[in-house]
Coordinates of C-alpha atoms in Angstrom, one line a residue:
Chain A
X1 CA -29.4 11.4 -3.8
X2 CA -27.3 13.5 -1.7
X3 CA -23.9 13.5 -1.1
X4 CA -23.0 11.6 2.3
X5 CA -20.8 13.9 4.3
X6 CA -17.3 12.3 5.6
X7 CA -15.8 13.0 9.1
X8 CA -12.3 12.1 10.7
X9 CA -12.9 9.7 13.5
X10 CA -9.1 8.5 14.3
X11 CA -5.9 9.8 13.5
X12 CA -2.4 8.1 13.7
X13 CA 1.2 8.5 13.0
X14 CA 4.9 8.1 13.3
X15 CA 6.9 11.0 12.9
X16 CA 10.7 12.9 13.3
X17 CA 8.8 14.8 16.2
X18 CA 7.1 11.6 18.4
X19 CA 6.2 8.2 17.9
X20 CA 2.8 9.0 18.0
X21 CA 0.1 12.2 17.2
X22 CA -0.4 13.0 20.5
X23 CA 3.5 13.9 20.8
X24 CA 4.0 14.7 17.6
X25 CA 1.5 17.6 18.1
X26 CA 2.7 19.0 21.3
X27 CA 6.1 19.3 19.7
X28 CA 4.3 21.0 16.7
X29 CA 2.9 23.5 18.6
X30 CA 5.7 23.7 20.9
X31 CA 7.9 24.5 17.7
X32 CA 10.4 21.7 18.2
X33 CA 12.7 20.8 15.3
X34 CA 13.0 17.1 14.6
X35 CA 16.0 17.5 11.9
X36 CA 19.6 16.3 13.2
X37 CA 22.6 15.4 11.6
X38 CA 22.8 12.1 9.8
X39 CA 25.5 10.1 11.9
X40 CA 25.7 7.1 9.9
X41 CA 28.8 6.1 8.0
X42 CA 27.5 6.5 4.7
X43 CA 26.8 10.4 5.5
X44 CA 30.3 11.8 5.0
X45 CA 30.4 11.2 1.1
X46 CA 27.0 12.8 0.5
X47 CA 26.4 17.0 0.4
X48 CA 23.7 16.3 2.6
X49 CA 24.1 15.5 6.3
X50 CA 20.9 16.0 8.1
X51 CA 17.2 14.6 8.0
X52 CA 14.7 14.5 10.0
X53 CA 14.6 10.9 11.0
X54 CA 11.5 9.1 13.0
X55 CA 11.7 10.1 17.2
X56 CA 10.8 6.1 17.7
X57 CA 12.1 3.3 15.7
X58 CA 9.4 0.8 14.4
X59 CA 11.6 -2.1 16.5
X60 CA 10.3 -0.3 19.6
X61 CA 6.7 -1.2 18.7
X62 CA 6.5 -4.5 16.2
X63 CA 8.9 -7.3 17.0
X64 CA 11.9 -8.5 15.3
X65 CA 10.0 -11.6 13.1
X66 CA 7.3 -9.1 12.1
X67 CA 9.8 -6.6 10.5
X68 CA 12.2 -9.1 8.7
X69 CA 9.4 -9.0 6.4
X70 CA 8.3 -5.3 6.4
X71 CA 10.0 -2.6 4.3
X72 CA 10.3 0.3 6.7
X73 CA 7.8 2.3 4.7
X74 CA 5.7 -0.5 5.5
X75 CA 6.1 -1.0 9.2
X76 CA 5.5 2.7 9.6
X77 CA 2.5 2.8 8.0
X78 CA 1.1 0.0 9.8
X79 CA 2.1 1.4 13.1
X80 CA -0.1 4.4 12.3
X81 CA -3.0 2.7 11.1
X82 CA -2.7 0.4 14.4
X83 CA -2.9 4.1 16.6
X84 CA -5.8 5.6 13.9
X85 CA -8.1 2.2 13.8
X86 CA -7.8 2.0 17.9
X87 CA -8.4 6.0 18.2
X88 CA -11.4 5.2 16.2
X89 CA -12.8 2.4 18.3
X90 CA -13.3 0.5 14.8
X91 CA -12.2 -2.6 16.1
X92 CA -15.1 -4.7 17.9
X93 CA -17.8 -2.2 16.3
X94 CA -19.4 -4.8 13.7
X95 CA -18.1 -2.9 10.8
X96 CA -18.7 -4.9 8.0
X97 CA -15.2 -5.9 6.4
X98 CA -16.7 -5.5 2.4
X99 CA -17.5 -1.3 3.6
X100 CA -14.3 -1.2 4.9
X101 CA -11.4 0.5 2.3
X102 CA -8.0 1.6 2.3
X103 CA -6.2 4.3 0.9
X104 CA -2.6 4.5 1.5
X105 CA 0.4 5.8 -0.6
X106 CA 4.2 6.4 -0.9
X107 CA 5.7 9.0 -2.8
X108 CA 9.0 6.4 -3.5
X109 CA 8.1 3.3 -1.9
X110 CA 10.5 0.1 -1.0
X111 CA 13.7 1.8 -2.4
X112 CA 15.8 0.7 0.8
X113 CA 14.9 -2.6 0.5
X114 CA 15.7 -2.8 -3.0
X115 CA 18.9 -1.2 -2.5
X116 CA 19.7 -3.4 0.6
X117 CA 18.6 -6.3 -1.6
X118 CA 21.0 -5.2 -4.4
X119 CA 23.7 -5.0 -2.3
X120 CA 23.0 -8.5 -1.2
X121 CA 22.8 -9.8 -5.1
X122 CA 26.2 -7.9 -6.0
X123 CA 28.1 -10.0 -3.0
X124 CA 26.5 -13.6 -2.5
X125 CA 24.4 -14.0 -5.5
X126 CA 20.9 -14.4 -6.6
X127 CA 20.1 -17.4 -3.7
X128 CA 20.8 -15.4 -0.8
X129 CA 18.3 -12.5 -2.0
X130 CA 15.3 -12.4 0.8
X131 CA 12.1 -13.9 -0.4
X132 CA 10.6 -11.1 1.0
X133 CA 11.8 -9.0 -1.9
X134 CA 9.3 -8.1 -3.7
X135 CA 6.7 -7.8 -1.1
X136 CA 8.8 -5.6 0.9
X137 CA 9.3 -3.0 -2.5
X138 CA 6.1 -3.2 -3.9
X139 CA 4.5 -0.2 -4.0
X140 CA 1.3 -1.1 -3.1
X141 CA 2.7 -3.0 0.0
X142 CA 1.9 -0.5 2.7
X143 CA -1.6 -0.3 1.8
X144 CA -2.2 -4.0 1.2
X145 CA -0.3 -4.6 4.4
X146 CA -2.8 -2.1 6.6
X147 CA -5.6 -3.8 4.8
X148 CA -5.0 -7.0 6.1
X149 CA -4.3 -5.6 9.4
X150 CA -7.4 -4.0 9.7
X151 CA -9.8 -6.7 7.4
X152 CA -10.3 -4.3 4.8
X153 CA -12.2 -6.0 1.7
X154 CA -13.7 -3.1 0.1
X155 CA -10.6 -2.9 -1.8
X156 CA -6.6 -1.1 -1.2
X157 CA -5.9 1.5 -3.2
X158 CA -1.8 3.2 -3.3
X159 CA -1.5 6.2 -4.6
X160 CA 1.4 7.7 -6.2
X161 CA 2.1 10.8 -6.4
X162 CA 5.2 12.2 -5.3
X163 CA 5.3 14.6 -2.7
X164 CA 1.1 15.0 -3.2
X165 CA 0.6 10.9 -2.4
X166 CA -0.2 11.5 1.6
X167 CA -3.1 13.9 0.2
X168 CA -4.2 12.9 -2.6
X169 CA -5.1 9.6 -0.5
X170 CA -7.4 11.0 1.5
X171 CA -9.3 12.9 -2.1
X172 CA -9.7 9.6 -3.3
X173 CA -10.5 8.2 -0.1
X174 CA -13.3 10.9 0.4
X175 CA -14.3 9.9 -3.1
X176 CA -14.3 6.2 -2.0
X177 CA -17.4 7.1 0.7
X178 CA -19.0 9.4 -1.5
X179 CA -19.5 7.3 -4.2
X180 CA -20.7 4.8 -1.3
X181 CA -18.1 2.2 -2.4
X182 CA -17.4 1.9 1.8
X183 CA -18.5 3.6 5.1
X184 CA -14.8 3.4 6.6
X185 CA -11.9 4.6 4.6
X186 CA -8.2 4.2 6.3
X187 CA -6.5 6.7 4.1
X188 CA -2.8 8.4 4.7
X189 CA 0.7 8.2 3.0
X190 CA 4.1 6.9 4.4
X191 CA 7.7 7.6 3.4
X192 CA 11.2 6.1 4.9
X193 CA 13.8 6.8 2.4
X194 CA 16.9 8.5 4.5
X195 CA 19.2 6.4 2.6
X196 CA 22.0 7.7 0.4
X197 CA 21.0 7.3 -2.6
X198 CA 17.8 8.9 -2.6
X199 CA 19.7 11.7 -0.7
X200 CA 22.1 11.9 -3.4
X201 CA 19.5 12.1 -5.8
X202 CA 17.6 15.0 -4.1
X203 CA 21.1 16.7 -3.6
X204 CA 21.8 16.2 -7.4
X205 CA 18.8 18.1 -8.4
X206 CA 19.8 21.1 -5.7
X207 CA 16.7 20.4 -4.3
X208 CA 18.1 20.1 -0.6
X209 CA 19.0 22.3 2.0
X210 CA 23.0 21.8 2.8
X211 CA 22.8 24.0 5.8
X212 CA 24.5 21.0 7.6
X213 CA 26.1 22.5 10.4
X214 CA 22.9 23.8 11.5
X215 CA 20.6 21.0 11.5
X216 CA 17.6 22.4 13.6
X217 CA 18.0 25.9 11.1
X218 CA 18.0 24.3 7.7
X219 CA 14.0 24.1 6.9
X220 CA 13.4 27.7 6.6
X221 CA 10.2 28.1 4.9
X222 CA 10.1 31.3 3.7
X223 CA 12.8 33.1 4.7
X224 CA 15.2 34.5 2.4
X225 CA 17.9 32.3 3.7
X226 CA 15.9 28.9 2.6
X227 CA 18.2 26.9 0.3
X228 CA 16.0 23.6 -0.1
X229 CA 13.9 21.0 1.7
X230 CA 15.1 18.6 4.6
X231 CA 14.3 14.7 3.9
X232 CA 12.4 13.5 6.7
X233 CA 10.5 9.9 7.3
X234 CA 7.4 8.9 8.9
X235 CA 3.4 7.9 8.3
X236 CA 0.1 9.5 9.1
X237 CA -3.1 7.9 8.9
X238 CA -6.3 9.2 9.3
X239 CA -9.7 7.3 9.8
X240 CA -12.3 8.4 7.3
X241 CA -16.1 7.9 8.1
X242 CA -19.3 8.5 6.5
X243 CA -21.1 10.9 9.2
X244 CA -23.9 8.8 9.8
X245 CA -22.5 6.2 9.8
X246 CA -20.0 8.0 12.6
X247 CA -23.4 9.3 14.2
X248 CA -24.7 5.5 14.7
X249 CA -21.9 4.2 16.4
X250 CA -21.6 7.4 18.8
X251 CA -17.7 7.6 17.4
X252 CA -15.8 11.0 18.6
X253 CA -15.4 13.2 15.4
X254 CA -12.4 15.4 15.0
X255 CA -13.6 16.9 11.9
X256 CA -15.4 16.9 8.8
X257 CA -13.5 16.4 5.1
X258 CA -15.3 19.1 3.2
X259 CA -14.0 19.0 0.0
X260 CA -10.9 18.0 -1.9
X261 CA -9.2 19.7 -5.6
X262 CA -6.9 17.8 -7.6
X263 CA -5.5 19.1 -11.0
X264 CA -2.5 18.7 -12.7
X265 CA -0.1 21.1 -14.1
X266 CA 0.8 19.3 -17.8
X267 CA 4.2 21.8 -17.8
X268 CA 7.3 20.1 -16.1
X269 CA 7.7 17.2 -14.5
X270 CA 9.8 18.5 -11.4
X271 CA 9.0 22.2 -12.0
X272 CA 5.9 23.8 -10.5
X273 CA 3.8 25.8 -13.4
X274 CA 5.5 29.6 -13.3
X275 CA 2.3 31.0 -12.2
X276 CA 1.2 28.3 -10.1
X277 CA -1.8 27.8 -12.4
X278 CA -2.4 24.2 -11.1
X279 CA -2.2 25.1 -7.7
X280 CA -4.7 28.0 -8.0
X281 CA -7.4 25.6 -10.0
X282 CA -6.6 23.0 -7.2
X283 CA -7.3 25.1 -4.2
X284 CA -10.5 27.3 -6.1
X285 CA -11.7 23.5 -6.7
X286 CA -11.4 22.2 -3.3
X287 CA -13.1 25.3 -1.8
X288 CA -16.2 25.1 -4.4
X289 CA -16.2 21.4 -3.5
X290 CA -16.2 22.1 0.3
X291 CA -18.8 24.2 0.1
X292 CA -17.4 26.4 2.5
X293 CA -17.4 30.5 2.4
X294 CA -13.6 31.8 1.9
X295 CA -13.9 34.0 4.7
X296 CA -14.2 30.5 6.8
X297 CA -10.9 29.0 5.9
X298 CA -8.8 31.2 8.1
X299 CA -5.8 28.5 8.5
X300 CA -3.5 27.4 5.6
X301 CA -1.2 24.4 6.3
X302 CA 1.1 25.4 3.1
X303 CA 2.7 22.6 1.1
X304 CA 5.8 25.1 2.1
X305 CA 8.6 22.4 1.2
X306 CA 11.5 25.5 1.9
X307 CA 12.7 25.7 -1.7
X308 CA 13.1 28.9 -3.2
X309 CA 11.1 29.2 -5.8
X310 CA 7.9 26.9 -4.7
X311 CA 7.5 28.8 -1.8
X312 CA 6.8 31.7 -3.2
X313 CA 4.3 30.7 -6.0
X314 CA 2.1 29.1 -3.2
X315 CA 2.4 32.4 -1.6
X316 CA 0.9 33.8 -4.8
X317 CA -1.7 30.9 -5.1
X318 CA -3.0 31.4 -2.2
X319 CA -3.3 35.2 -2.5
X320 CA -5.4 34.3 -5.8
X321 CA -7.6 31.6 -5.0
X322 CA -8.3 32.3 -1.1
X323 CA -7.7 35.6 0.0
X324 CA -5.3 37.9 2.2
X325 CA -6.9 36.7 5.5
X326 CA -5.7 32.6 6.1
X327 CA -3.2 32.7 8.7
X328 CA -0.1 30.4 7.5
X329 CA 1.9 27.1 9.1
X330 CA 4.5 25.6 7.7
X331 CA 5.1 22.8 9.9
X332 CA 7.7 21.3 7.1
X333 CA 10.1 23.8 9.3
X334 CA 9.7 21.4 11.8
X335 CA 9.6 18.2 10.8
X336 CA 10.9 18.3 7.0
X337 CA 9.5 17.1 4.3
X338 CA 7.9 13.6 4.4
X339 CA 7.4 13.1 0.8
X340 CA 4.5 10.9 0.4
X341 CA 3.7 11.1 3.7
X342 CA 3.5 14.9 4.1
X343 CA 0.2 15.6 2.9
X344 CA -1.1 13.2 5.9
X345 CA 0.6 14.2 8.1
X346 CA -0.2 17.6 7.2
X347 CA -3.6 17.2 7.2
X348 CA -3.5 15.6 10.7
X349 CA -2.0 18.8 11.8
X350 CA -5.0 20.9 10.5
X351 CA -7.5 19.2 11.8
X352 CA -5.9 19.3 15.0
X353 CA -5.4 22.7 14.7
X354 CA -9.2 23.2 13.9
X355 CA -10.2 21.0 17.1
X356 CA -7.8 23.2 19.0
X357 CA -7.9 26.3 17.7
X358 CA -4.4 27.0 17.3
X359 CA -2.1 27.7 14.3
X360 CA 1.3 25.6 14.8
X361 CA 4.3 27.7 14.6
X362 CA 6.7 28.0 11.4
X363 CA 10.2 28.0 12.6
X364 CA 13.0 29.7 11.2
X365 CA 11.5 32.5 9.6
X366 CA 14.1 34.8 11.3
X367 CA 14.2 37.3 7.8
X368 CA 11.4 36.9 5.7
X369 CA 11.1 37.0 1.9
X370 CA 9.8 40.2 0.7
X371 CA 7.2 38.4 -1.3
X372 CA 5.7 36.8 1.8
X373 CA 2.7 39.0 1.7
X374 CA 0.5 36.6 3.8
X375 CA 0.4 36.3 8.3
X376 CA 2.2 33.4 8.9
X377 CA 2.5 32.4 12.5
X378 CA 6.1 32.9 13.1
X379 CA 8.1 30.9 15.9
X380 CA 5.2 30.7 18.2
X381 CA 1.8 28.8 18.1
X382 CA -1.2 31.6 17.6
X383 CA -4.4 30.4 18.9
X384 CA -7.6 31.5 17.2
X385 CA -10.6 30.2 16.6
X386 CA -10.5 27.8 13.3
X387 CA -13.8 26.5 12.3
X388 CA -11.9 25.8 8.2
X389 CA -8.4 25.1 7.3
X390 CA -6.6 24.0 4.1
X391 CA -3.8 21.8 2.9
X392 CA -2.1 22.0 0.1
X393 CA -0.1 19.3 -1.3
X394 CA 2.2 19.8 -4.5
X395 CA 4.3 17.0 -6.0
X396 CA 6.8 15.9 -8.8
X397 CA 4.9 15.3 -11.6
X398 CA 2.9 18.2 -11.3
X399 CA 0.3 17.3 -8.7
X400 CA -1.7 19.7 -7.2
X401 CA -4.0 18.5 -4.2
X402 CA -5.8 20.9 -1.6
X403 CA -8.3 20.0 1.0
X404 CA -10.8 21.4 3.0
X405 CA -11.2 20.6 6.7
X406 CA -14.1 22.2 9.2
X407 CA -15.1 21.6 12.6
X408 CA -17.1 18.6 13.0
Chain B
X1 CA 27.3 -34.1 13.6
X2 CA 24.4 -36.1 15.4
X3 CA 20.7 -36.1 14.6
X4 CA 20.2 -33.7 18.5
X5 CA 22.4 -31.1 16.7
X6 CA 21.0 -30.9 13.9
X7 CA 17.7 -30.5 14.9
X8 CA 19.1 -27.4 17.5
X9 CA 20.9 -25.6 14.7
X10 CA 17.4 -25.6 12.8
X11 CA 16.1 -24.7 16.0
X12 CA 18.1 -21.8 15.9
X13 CA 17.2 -20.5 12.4
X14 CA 13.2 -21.1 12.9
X15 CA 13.3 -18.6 15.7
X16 CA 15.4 -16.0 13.8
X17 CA 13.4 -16.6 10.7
X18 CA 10.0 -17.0 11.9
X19 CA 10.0 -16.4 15.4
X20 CA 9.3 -20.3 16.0
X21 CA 10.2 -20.5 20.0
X22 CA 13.1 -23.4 20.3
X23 CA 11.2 -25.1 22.9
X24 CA 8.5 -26.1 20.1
X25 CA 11.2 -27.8 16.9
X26 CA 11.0 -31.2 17.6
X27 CA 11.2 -34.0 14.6
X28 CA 7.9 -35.0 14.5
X29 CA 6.9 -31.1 14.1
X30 CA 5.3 -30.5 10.7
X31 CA 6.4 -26.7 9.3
X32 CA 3.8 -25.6 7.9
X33 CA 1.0 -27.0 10.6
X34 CA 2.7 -27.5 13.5
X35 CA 5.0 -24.4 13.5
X36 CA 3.6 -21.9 11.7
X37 CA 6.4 -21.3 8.9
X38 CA 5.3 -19.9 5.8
X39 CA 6.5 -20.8 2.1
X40 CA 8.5 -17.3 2.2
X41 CA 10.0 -18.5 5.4
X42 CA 10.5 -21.8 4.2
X43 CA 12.4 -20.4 1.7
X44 CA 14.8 -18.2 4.0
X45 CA 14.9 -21.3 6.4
X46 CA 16.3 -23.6 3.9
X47 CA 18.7 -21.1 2.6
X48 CA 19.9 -20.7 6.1
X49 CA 20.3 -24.3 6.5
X50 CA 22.3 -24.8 3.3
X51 CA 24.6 -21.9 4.5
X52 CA 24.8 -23.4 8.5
X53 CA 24.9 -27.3 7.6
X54 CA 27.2 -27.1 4.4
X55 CA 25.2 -28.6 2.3
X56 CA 22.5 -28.1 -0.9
X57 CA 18.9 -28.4 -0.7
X58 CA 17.6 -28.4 -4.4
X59 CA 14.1 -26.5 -4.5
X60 CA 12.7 -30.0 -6.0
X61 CA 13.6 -31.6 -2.3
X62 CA 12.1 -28.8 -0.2
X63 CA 8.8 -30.0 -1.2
X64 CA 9.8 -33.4 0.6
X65 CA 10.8 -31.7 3.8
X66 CA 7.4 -31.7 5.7
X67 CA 8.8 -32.1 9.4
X68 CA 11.6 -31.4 11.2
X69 CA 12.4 -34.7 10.7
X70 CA 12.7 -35.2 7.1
X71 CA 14.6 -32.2 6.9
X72 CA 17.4 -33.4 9.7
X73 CA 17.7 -36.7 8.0
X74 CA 17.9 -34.7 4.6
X75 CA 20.9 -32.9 6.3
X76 CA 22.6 -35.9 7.6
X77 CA 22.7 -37.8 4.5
X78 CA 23.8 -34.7 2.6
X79 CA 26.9 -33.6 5.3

């Protein structure tokens, strides 16, 4: 039997830069910064005083009764499978609900509401705790939430892992169509944690940028002046489809998944391998899966997080398993890092890029590290044709995800 | 505190609960079929009630409160 091929029929998400992909992508290619200073009261105690926090709250778009229930994590993700499933036109097509799966993670999951719930236990006591507790911090509630939204009963599958979860959904949601356990996979990863404890925990581990006074400056992928990532929030969700099954319905295709590589490093469990050995096997493995001739994938959208040392062993990665020829984004610089949801909304930005033929801008890199030996499109969008990208995806843990995106 | 305002203060924490639109809480209204509410809601509503009436409604009593009704007279033997 041979392998069905999978195509991206809808795309959707909620990020620092818009409340949609549409927006969200003209500011990525416009090279807008969605990182500003942290205004709340809770922000003065902590190191950290920026983030990059969603351009339209989740209030604007479900109402009040709806949310009481919904972890923010959780609204989010739900908004962006709403904008993916109608971009796809799934909705009165006759898709069968049992062929229908979903495949959507978050790197932390409902640690607001558990905090906010805490809070609420510490003053008035076990009875006044929201019965909506657990639902709300489960970590499988964004998923099972966009599953019932959408009638998925092929199953609803959250993945975990760390800063990798957003794309190491989509793998397994590829994997999900190829194994022909569902035609229709709504796969993507969602993070909302600017809260300060998280924060604080980041900052403890010196992982985050302090640059506070200059919000807009402090993700710096790749420059020499890069002193750690900026939290931001959001979700991205992308429609997966097997192609013929795509072809039948006449659906518009933005691009085909051509092949994922997931490994695992087995060295530290917040420290990437010192030769990026995971990451190489990751990336070799998702172009061998993909099919696709090196020379092809001429767009990288780096994991790029704007941490001094990961940075740089990607750099090396890349060198290893691709070649000197991708042209680099790191569109981190623009919207920070969404955890869980970065690899989605990563991926959304490549395939855009493919459809469009245009490499987003990294921002920032005003001095770049000498060890940057690969073309990065600096400060301004680069358009070129694109007919392969990849994404990378690294988390805590030692997750190593790449995928392979082509035209359609 | 009469049976009228009773059933309005519940009124009151059905739509901020569960988005139950005043104009629908009446007595004879059943929760769970007539308006919609939930047992997670149910749960919050009562809490609310307990905390807006001054009084205790033991989880072995909620089970009793099937309309609007039973709860208000609930309340106003309680208060």
């Amino acid at each position: 039997m041979t392998r069905p091929d999978v195509v991206v029929t809808g795309l959707g998400a909620t990020t620092p830069l818009g409340g949609d992909v549409a927006s969200t992508w003209d500011a990525m290619v416009a090279g807008r910064s969605g990182v500003s200073p942290l205004t709340q009261e809770w922000a003065a105690q902590l190191p950290v005083q920026i983030a990059a926090q969603l351009a339209v709250e989740p209030s604007e778009v479900l109402d009040r009764v709806r949310l009481r229930r919904l972890d923010r994590s959780e609204a989010i993700a739900l908004i962006a499978a709403q904008q993916a499933w109608a971009d796809a036109g799934l909705a009165d097509s006759g898709l069968d609900p049992e062929r229908l799966a979903v495949s959507v993670g978050s790197g932390i999951g409902g640690a607001t509401t558990l905090l906010a719930q805490d809070d609420i236990l510490e003053a008035s006591g076990p009875r006044r705790v929201s019965p909506h507790t657990v639902p709300m911090l489960m970590p499988n509630g964004p998923a099972a939430w966009v599953g019932i939204e959408v009638g998925a009963k092929a199953g609803v599958h959250s993945m975990a892992s760390a800063c990798a979860t957003g794309a190491e959904a989509i793998a397994l949601g590829l994997d999900i169509i190829r194994s022909g356990r569902a035609d229709v996979v709504v796969a993507g990863g969602t993070e909302a944690v600017v809260h300060p404890l998280p924060i604080a925990g980041f900052a403890s581990m010196r992982a985050m940028s302090t640059r506070n006074d200059e919000p807009e400056k402090a993700s710096r992928p790749w420059d020499k002046g890069r002193d750690g990532f900026v939290l931001g929030e959001g979700a991205g969700v992308l429609i997966l489809e097997r192609a013929d099954h795509a072809a039948a319905r006449g659906a518009r295709v933005y691009a085909r998944v051509a092949g994922a590589g997931i490994t695992s490093d087995a060295f530290d469990i917040v420290q990437p391998h010192n030769e990026g050995e995971g990451a190489i096997r990751a990336i070799s493995k998702a172009i061998a899966d993909s099919g696709v001739a090196k020379q092809d994938i001429v767009h990288v959208n780096a994991h790029a997080t704007s941490t001094p040392i990961g940075d740089m062993l990607e750099i090396g990665a890349l060198h290893k398993a691709l070649g000197d020829h991708p042209v680099l984004s790191a569109t981190k610089s623009m919207t920070g890092h969404l955890l869980g949801a970065a690899g989605a909304l990563e991926s959304i930005a490549t395939i855009l890029a493919i459809r469009d033929g245009v490499v987003p801008p990294t921002i920032n890199l005003d001095d770049p590290d000498e060890a940057l030996t690969l073309d990065v499109a600096a400060h301004k969008a680069r358009h070129m044709e694109i007919p392969a990208a990849l994404n990378n995806a690294f988390g805590f843990g030692g997750h190593n995800v790449a995928l392979v995106f082509t035209r359609p | 505190m009469t049976r009228d305002e009773i059933t309005a203060g519940l009124a009151e924490i059905l739509e901020e609960v569960a988005g139950v639109s005043p104009d629908d809480v009446a007595e004879g209204k059943s929760f769970t079929d007539d308006l919609d509410v939930d047992s997670l809601s149910m749960v919050e509503v009562v809490v609310a009630a307990e905390e807006k009436f001054g009084v205790k409604i033991p989880d072995n009593e909620v089970q009793n409160l099937k309309t609007v009704g039973d709860a208000v007279s609930y309340i106003e033997a309680q208060s």
